[in-house]
Amino acid sequence: MPDTKYEISETRRDEFKVIMEITKRAAVFNEKEVYTVTELLEGYEEGPEESGYYFLSCRAVAHPERNAEESKEVRPGQVIGYACWGPRQLSGNGYDLYWICADPAVHSKGVGRALMNRVEDEIRQRNGAWVVIETSDTDHYAPARRLYERCGYTLAMLLKDFYHDGDGLCTYTKRLR
Amino acid sequence: MPDTKYEISETRRDEFKVIMEITKRAAVFNEKEVYTVTELLEGYEEGPEESGYYFLSCRAVAHPERNAEESKEVRPGQVIGYACWGPRQLSGNGYDLYWICADPAVHSKGVGRALMNRVEDEIRQRNGAWVVIETSDTDHYAPARRLYERCGYTLAMLLKDFYHDGDGLCTYTKRLR
């Protein structure tokens, strides 16, 4: 389905709750990781320029061609995914994509890719050169890694057992200019 | 000179000022980077277990064989270097070495290596598996990169122009177990 089904803009304060719900529903994240999103949202609320944490919400828009089956799943305006990104401290050109998360109800429908494109646009507008994404090398995160690879990211570093024994760190990078 | 000339232990509150002086004297760090050390020290003072920032001071000890020339430079008890390190958030096995800095007056005398060994010992005691060091690829930081390589670190990732155009990110790693 085309990206035009979605609308992406800065996360609003009244969307924090649904963002936490999506995060919990995503099931790949453990309790500590879910808590991290709370901290990132707090930083965003205080001010992204100070905290370095920017949030974007992806919302469903009314679609004339949508059939009844789809309409049941997602109502117009509903938040169906989000991304958190920000500049790396002490770096003028480097940006981190901290979180990218689509509601399990809409997985494989382009929400992840649409958010990724938008984050990269934001970084390009700031004349950024690099996007860095850290993720796990476990099977659990294989769909996330596939998304990054489809979006043109390269596995630049792999540190086996970094998070825990059997759970390594994958650092994906993409040069934007 | 042997490491026994130095004594390394947790940084004391009354050493914060000299640590900032050493940082400024080191000359490789710009104003923003120097300010970062202030923030790390604040985190350390609040509590390393909460902030994740641990500091170690390296101090000169009296040395019976030291000649008059050397005694002029460094008095016993004087802080001649420091390191700041800590666990990576959400990681049980990964640790960052944020800063390692020797007083220019004692460069090339083993202070950096002694601090590095001690940081690795601390991480091993916590059953850590990885040490990660981020630094710049500029000529300015060549002595630092040489220290890491001499201490067994591998350049695991290089992102050209990451900090600024012409100033890239080198990520050095070492597996401890």
CSV table of C-alpha atoms in Angstrom, one decimal:
chain,number,residue,atom,x,y,z
A,1,MET,CA,0.0,0.0,0.0
A,2,PRO,CA,1.3,3.5,-0.8
A,3,ASP,CA,2.7,5.9,1.9
A,4,THR,CA,-0.2,8.3,1.2
A,5,LYS,CA,-2.4,6.2,3.6
A,6,TYR,CA,-0.3,7.7,6.4
A,7,GLU,CA,0.4,11.1,7.8
A,8,ILE,CA,3.6,11.7,9.7
A,9,SER,CA,4.3,14.7,11.9
A,10,GLU,CA,5.6,15.6,15.4
A,11,THR,CA,4.2,13.6,18.2
A,12,ARG,CA,1.6,15.4,20.2
A,13,ARG,CA,1.4,15.3,24.0
A,14,ASP,CA,-1.9,13.5,23.9
A,15,GLU,CA,-0.3,10.7,21.9
A,16,PHE,CA,2.2,9.6,24.6
A,17,LYS,CA,-0.2,7.1,26.1
A,18,VAL,CA,-0.9,5.3,22.8
A,19,ILE,CA,2.8,5.3,22.0
A,20,MET,CA,3.5,3.4,25.2
A,21,GLU,CA,0.6,1.0,24.4
A,22,ILE,CA,2.1,0.3,20.9
A,23,THR,CA,5.5,-0.2,22.5
A,24,LYS,CA,4.1,-2.8,25.0
A,25,ARG,CA,2.1,-4.5,22.2
A,26,ALA,CA,5.1,-4.8,20.0
A,27,ALA,CA,6.3,-7.7,22.2
A,28,VAL,CA,9.9,-7.6,21.1
A,29,PHE,CA,10.8,-5.1,23.9
A,30,ASN,CA,11.5,-6.2,27.4
A,31,GLU,CA,10.3,-4.2,30.5
A,32,LYS,CA,13.5,-2.2,30.8
A,33,GLU,CA,13.4,-1.2,27.1
A,34,VAL,CA,9.8,-0.2,27.4
A,35,TYR,CA,10.7,2.0,30.3
A,36,THR,CA,13.4,3.7,28.2
A,37,VAL,CA,10.7,5.0,25.9
A,38,THR,CA,9.1,6.7,28.9
A,39,GLU,CA,12.4,8.5,29.5
A,40,LEU,CA,12.7,9.5,25.9
A,41,LEU,CA,9.2,10.9,25.9
A,42,GLU,CA,10.0,12.9,29.0
A,43,GLY,CA,13.0,14.3,27.2
A,44,TYR,CA,10.9,15.2,24.2
A,45,GLU,CA,8.3,16.9,26.4
A,46,GLU,CA,11.0,19.0,28.1
A,47,GLY,CA,12.2,20.0,24.7
A,48,PRO,CA,13.8,18.1,21.9
A,49,GLU,CA,16.5,20.7,21.3
A,50,GLU,CA,17.7,20.4,24.9
A,51,SER,CA,17.2,16.6,25.4
A,52,GLY,CA,18.1,15.6,21.8
A,53,TYR,CA,15.0,13.3,21.5
A,54,TYR,CA,12.6,14.0,18.7
A,55,PHE,CA,9.4,12.0,18.2
A,56,LEU,CA,7.4,11.5,15.0
A,57,SER,CA,3.9,9.9,15.0
A,58,CYS,CA,2.6,8.0,12.0
A,59,ARG,CA,-1.2,8.3,11.8
A,60,ALA,CA,-3.7,6.5,9.6
A,61,VAL,CA,-5.7,8.8,7.3
A,62,ALA,CA,-9.1,8.1,5.8
A,63,HIS,CA,-8.8,6.2,2.6
A,64,PRO,CA,-11.6,6.1,0.0
A,65,GLU,CA,-10.5,2.7,-1.3
A,66,ARG,CA,-10.2,1.0,2.0
A,67,ASN,CA,-12.5,-1.9,2.5
A,68,ALA,CA,-14.6,-2.7,5.5
A,69,GLU,CA,-12.1,-5.3,6.8
A,70,GLU,CA,-9.3,-2.8,7.0
A,71,SER,CA,-11.5,0.0,8.5
A,72,LYS,CA,-12.2,-2.3,11.4
A,73,GLU,CA,-8.5,-2.5,12.3
A,74,VAL,CA,-7.5,1.1,12.1
A,75,ARG,CA,-9.6,4.3,12.4
A,76,PRO,CA,-8.6,7.6,10.8
A,77,GLY,CA,-6.2,9.6,12.9
A,78,GLN,CA,-5.1,6.6,15.0
A,79,VAL,CA,-1.4,6.5,15.8
A,80,ILE,CA,-0.1,3.3,14.1
A,81,GLY,CA,3.7,3.9,14.6
A,82,TYR,CA,6.3,6.2,15.9
A,83,ALA,CA,10.0,7.0,15.6
A,84,CYS,CA,12.4,8.6,18.1
A,85,TRP,CA,15.6,10.0,16.7
A,86,GLY,CA,18.1,12.8,17.5
A,87,PRO,CA,21.5,14.3,17.0
A,88,ARG,CA,24.5,12.5,18.5
A,89,GLN,CA,26.1,14.6,21.3
A,90,LEU,CA,29.2,16.5,20.2
A,91,SER,CA,28.6,15.6,16.6
A,92,GLY,CA,27.5,18.0,13.9
A,93,ASN,CA,26.8,15.3,11.3
A,94,GLY,CA,25.8,12.2,13.2
A,95,TYR,CA,22.2,11.2,14.2
A,96,ASP,CA,20.8,8.2,16.0
A,97,LEU,CA,17.6,6.5,15.3
A,98,TYR,CA,16.7,5.3,18.8
A,99,TRP,CA,13.3,3.6,18.1
A,100,ILE,CA,11.1,2.8,15.2
A,101,CYS,CA,8.0,1.0,16.0
A,102,ALA,CA,4.8,0.1,14.1
A,103,ASP,CA,1.6,-1.2,15.7
A,104,PRO,CA,1.5,-5.0,15.3
A,105,ALA,CA,-1.9,-4.5,13.7
A,106,VAL,CA,-0.4,-2.8,10.7
A,107,HIS,CA,2.9,-4.6,10.4
A,108,SER,CA,4.3,-5.2,6.8
A,109,LYS,CA,2.2,-2.3,5.5
A,110,GLY,CA,5.0,0.2,5.0
A,111,VAL,CA,4.7,2.1,8.3
A,112,GLY,CA,8.3,1.4,9.3
A,113,ARG,CA,9.6,2.4,5.9
A,114,ALA,CA,7.5,5.6,5.8
A,115,LEU,CA,8.8,6.6,9.3
A,116,MET,CA,12.3,5.8,8.2
A,117,ASN,CA,12.0,8.0,5.1
A,118,ARG,CA,10.7,10.8,7.2
A,119,VAL,CA,13.4,10.6,9.8
A,120,GLU,CA,16.0,10.7,7.0
A,121,ASP,CA,14.3,13.7,5.5
A,122,GLU,CA,14.5,15.5,8.9
A,123,ILE,CA,18.2,14.7,9.2
A,124,ARG,CA,18.9,15.8,5.6
A,125,GLN,CA,17.2,19.1,6.3
A,126,ARG,CA,19.7,19.6,9.2
A,127,ASN,CA,22.5,18.7,6.8
A,128,GLY,CA,23.2,15.5,8.7
A,129,ALA,CA,25.5,12.9,7.1
A,130,TRP,CA,25.0,9.7,9.0
A,131,VAL,CA,22.2,7.7,10.6
A,132,VAL,CA,23.2,5.1,13.2
A,133,ILE,CA,20.8,2.4,14.4
A,134,GLU,CA,21.7,-0.1,17.2
A,135,THR,CA,19.8,-3.3,17.4
A,136,SER,CA,20.2,-6.9,18.6
A,137,ASP,CA,21.5,-9.8,16.6
A,138,THR,CA,18.9,-12.2,18.0
A,139,ASP,CA,16.2,-13.9,15.9
A,140,HIS,CA,13.7,-11.8,17.7
A,141,TYR,CA,14.9,-8.7,15.9
A,142,ALA,CA,15.3,-10.3,12.5
A,143,PRO,CA,12.3,-8.3,11.1
A,144,ALA,CA,13.8,-5.1,12.3
A,145,ARG,CA,17.2,-5.9,10.7
A,146,ARG,CA,15.4,-6.7,7.5
A,147,LEU,CA,13.7,-3.3,7.5
A,148,TYR,CA,17.0,-1.5,8.0
A,149,GLU,CA,18.6,-3.5,5.2
A,150,ARG,CA,15.7,-2.9,2.8
A,151,CYS,CA,16.0,0.8,3.6
A,152,GLY,CA,19.7,0.8,2.6
A,153,TYR,CA,21.4,0.4,5.9
A,154,THR,CA,24.7,-1.4,6.2
A,155,LEU,CA,25.8,-3.6,9.2
A,156,ALA,CA,28.9,-1.6,10.1
A,157,MET,CA,29.7,-3.4,13.4
A,158,LEU,CA,28.7,-6.6,15.1
A,159,LEU,CA,29.7,-7.2,18.7
A,160,LYS,CA,28.6,-10.7,19.7
A,161,ASP,CA,27.2,-11.2,23.3
A,162,PHE,CA,27.3,-7.4,23.8
A,163,TYR,CA,23.9,-7.0,25.5
A,164,HIS,CA,24.0,-10.4,27.1
A,165,ASP,CA,25.5,-13.8,26.4
A,166,GLY,CA,23.8,-14.8,23.2
A,167,ASP,CA,22.5,-11.3,22.5
A,168,GLY,CA,24.8,-9.2,20.4
A,169,LEU,CA,24.9,-5.6,19.2
A,170,CYS,CA,24.4,-4.8,15.5
A,171,THR,CA,25.2,-1.3,14.5
A,172,TYR,CA,23.6,-0.3,11.2
A,173,THR,CA,24.6,2.9,9.4
A,174,LYS,CA,23.6,4.8,6.4
A,175,ARG,CA,25.4,7.8,4.8
A,176,LEU,CA,23.0,10.4,3.6
A,177,ARG,CA,25.4,12.7,1.8
B,1,MET,CA,58.9,3.2,33.9
B,2,PRO,CA,56.9,0.5,35.8
B,3,ASP,CA,53.3,1.0,36.8
B,4,THR,CA,54.3,0.8,40.5
B,5,LYS,CA,55.1,4.5,40.3
B,6,TYR,CA,51.3,5.2,40.2
B,7,GLU,CA,48.4,4.5,42.4
B,8,ILE,CA,44.9,4.2,40.9
B,9,SER,CA,41.7,4.3,42.8
B,10,GLU,CA,38.2,6.0,42.8
B,11,THR,CA,38.4,9.7,42.2
B,12,ARG,CA,37.8,11.8,45.3
B,13,ARG,CA,35.5,14.9,45.4
B,14,ASP,CA,38.5,17.1,46.1
B,15,GLU,CA,40.2,16.0,42.9
B,16,PHE,CA,37.4,17.3,40.5
B,17,LYS,CA,39.2,20.6,40.1
B,18,VAL,CA,42.5,19.1,39.1
B,19,ILE,CA,40.8,16.7,36.7
B,20,MET,CA,39.2,19.7,34.9
B,21,GLU,CA,42.7,21.4,34.9
B,22,ILE,CA,44.3,18.3,33.3
B,23,THR,CA,41.5,18.1,30.8
B,24,LYS,CA,42.0,21.7,29.7
B,25,ARG,CA,45.8,21.3,29.6
B,26,ALA,CA,45.5,18.2,27.4
B,27,ALA,CA,44.8,20.6,24.5
B,28,VAL,CA,43.2,18.0,22.3
B,29,PHE,CA,39.7,18.7,23.6
B,30,ASN,CA,37.6,21.6,22.5
B,31,GLU,CA,35.4,23.7,24.8
B,32,LYS,CA,32.3,21.6,24.4
B,33,GLU,CA,34.2,18.4,25.1
B,34,VAL,CA,35.8,19.9,28.2
B,35,TYR,CA,32.3,20.8,29.4
B,36,THR,CA,31.2,17.2,28.9
B,37,VAL,CA,33.7,16.2,31.6
B,38,THR,CA,31.9,18.5,34.0
B,39,GLU,CA,28.6,16.7,33.3
B,40,LEU,CA,30.3,13.3,33.8
B,41,LEU,CA,31.8,14.4,37.1
B,42,GLU,CA,28.3,15.7,38.2
B,43,GLY,CA,26.9,12.2,37.4
B,44,TYR,CA,29.7,10.6,39.3
B,45,GLU,CA,29.1,12.8,42.3
B,46,GLU,CA,25.3,12.0,42.3
B,47,GLY,CA,26.3,8.3,42.3
B,48,PRO,CA,28.0,6.1,39.7
B,49,GLU,CA,25.4,3.3,40.0
B,50,GLU,CA,22.6,5.7,39.1
B,51,SER,CA,24.4,7.9,36.5
B,52,GLY,CA,26.6,5.1,35.0
B,53,TYR,CA,29.7,7.3,35.2
B,54,TYR,CA,32.7,5.9,37.2
B,55,PHE,CA,35.9,7.9,37.6
B,56,LEU,CA,39.4,6.6,38.5
B,57,SER,CA,42.3,8.9,39.4
B,58,CYS,CA,45.9,8.0,38.8
B,59,ARG,CA,48.2,9.6,41.3
B,60,ALA,CA,52.0,9.8,41.5
B,61,VAL,CA,53.6,7.9,44.5
B,62,ALA,CA,56.9,8.7,46.1
B,63,HIS,CA,59.6,6.7,44.3
B,64,PRO,CA,63.0,6.2,45.9
B,65,GLU,CA,64.8,6.0,42.6
B,66,ARG,CA,63.3,9.1,41.1
B,67,ASN,CA,65.9,11.8,40.3
B,68,ALA,CA,65.6,15.5,41.1
B,69,GLU,CA,64.5,16.4,37.5
B,70,GLU,CA,61.5,14.1,37.8
B,71,SER,CA,60.6,15.3,41.3
B,72,LYS,CA,60.3,18.8,40.1
B,73,GLU,CA,57.6,17.8,37.6
B,74,VAL,CA,55.4,15.7,39.8
B,75,ARG,CA,54.9,15.6,43.5
B,76,PRO,CA,53.7,12.5,45.4
B,77,GLY,CA,49.9,12.3,45.6
B,78,GLN,CA,49.4,14.5,42.6
B,79,VAL,CA,46.7,13.5,40.2
B,80,ILE,CA,48.4,12.8,36.8
B,81,GLY,CA,45.6,11.3,34.9
B,82,TYR,CA,42.1,9.9,35.1
B,83,ALA,CA,39.6,7.7,33.3
B,84,CYS,CA,35.8,7.8,33.1
B,85,TRP,CA,34.0,4.6,32.2
B,86,GLY,CA,30.6,2.9,32.8
B,87,PRO,CA,28.1,0.2,31.7
B,88,ARG,CA,26.2,0.8,28.5
B,89,GLN,CA,22.5,1.3,29.2
B,90,LEU,CA,20.4,-1.8,28.7
B,91,SER,CA,23.5,-4.0,28.3
B,92,GLY,CA,24.8,-6.5,30.8
B,93,ASN,CA,28.1,-7.1,29.1
B,94,GLY,CA,29.0,-3.9,27.3
B,95,TYR,CA,31.0,-1.0,28.8
B,96,ASP,CA,32.1,2.3,27.5
B,97,LEU,CA,35.4,4.0,28.2
B,98,TYR,CA,34.3,7.6,27.9
B,99,TRP,CA,37.6,9.4,28.7
B,100,ILE,CA,41.1,8.6,29.4
B,101,CYS,CA,43.5,11.4,30.0
B,102,ALA,CA,47.0,11.8,31.2
B,103,ASP,CA,48.6,15.1,32.3
B,104,PRO,CA,50.7,16.4,29.4
B,105,ALA,CA,53.6,16.6,31.9
B,106,VAL,CA,53.7,12.8,32.3
B,107,HIS,CA,52.8,11.7,28.7
B,108,SER,CA,54.4,8.6,27.3
B,109,LYS,CA,55.2,7.3,30.8
B,110,GLY,CA,52.6,4.6,31.0
B,111,VAL,CA,49.8,6.5,32.8
B,112,GLY,CA,47.3,5.9,29.9
B,113,ARG,CA,48.1,2.2,29.8
B,114,ALA,CA,48.0,1.9,33.6
B,115,LEU,CA,44.5,3.5,33.7
B,116,MET,CA,43.4,1.3,30.8
B,117,ASN,CA,44.5,-1.9,32.6
B,118,ARG,CA,42.6,-0.8,35.7
B,119,VAL,CA,39.4,0.1,33.8
B,120,GLU,CA,39.5,-3.4,32.2
B,121,ASP,CA,40.1,-5.0,35.6
B,122,GLU,CA,37.0,-3.2,36.9
B,123,ILE,CA,34.9,-4.4,34.0
B,124,ARG,CA,36.2,-7.9,34.3
B,125,GLN,CA,35.2,-7.9,38.0
B,126,ARG,CA,31.7,-7.1,36.9
B,127,ASN,CA,31.9,-10.0,34.3
B,128,GLY,CA,31.8,-7.5,31.4
B,129,ALA,CA,32.6,-8.8,27.9
B,130,TRP,CA,33.2,-5.7,25.8
B,131,VAL,CA,34.9,-2.3,26.1
B,132,VAL,CA,34.0,0.3,23.5
B,133,ILE,CA,35.9,3.5,22.9
B,134,GLU,CA,34.8,6.2,20.5
B,135,THR,CA,37.3,8.7,19.2
B,136,SER,CA,38.1,10.9,16.2
B,137,ASP,CA,40.0,9.9,13.1
B,138,THR,CA,41.9,13.2,12.9
B,139,ASP,CA,45.7,13.5,13.2
B,140,HIS,CA,45.1,15.3,16.5
B,141,TYR,CA,43.9,12.0,18.1
B,142,ALA,CA,46.6,9.8,16.5
B,143,PRO,CA,48.4,9.4,19.9
B,144,ALA,CA,45.1,8.3,21.5
B,145,ARG,CA,44.4,5.8,18.7
B,146,ARG,CA,48.0,4.4,19.1
B,147,LEU,CA,47.4,3.9,22.8
B,148,TYR,CA,44.2,1.9,22.1
B,149,GLU,CA,45.9,-0.2,19.5
B,150,ARG,CA,48.9,-0.9,21.8
B,151,CYS,CA,46.4,-2.0,24.5
B,152,GLY,CA,44.8,-4.5,22.2
B,153,TYR,CA,41.8,-2.6,20.8
B,154,THR,CA,40.5,-3.2,17.3
B,155,LEU,CA,39.1,-0.5,15.0
B,156,ALA,CA,35.6,-2.1,14.6
B,157,MET,CA,33.9,0.8,12.8
B,158,LEU,CA,35.0,4.0,11.0
B,159,LEU,CA,32.4,6.6,9.9
B,160,LYS,CA,34.1,9.3,7.9
B,161,ASP,CA,33.0,12.9,8.6
B,162,PHE,CA,30.7,11.7,11.4
B,163,TYR,CA,31.5,14.4,13.9
B,164,HIS,CA,32.1,17.1,11.3
B,165,ASP,CA,33.2,17.2,7.7
B,166,GLY,CA,36.8,15.9,7.9
B,167,ASP,CA,36.4,14.6,11.4
B,168,GLY,CA,35.2,11.0,11.5
B,169,LEU,CA,34.2,8.6,14.2
B,170,CYS,CA,36.5,5.6,15.1
B,171,THR,CA,34.9,2.9,17.3
B,172,TYR,CA,37.5,0.8,19.0
B,173,THR,CA,36.5,-2.4,20.7
B,174,LYS,CA,38.1,-5.1,22.9
B,175,ARG,CA,36.6,-8.4,24.0
B,176,LEU,CA,37.6,-9.2,27.5
B,177,ARG,CA,36.2,-12.7,27.8
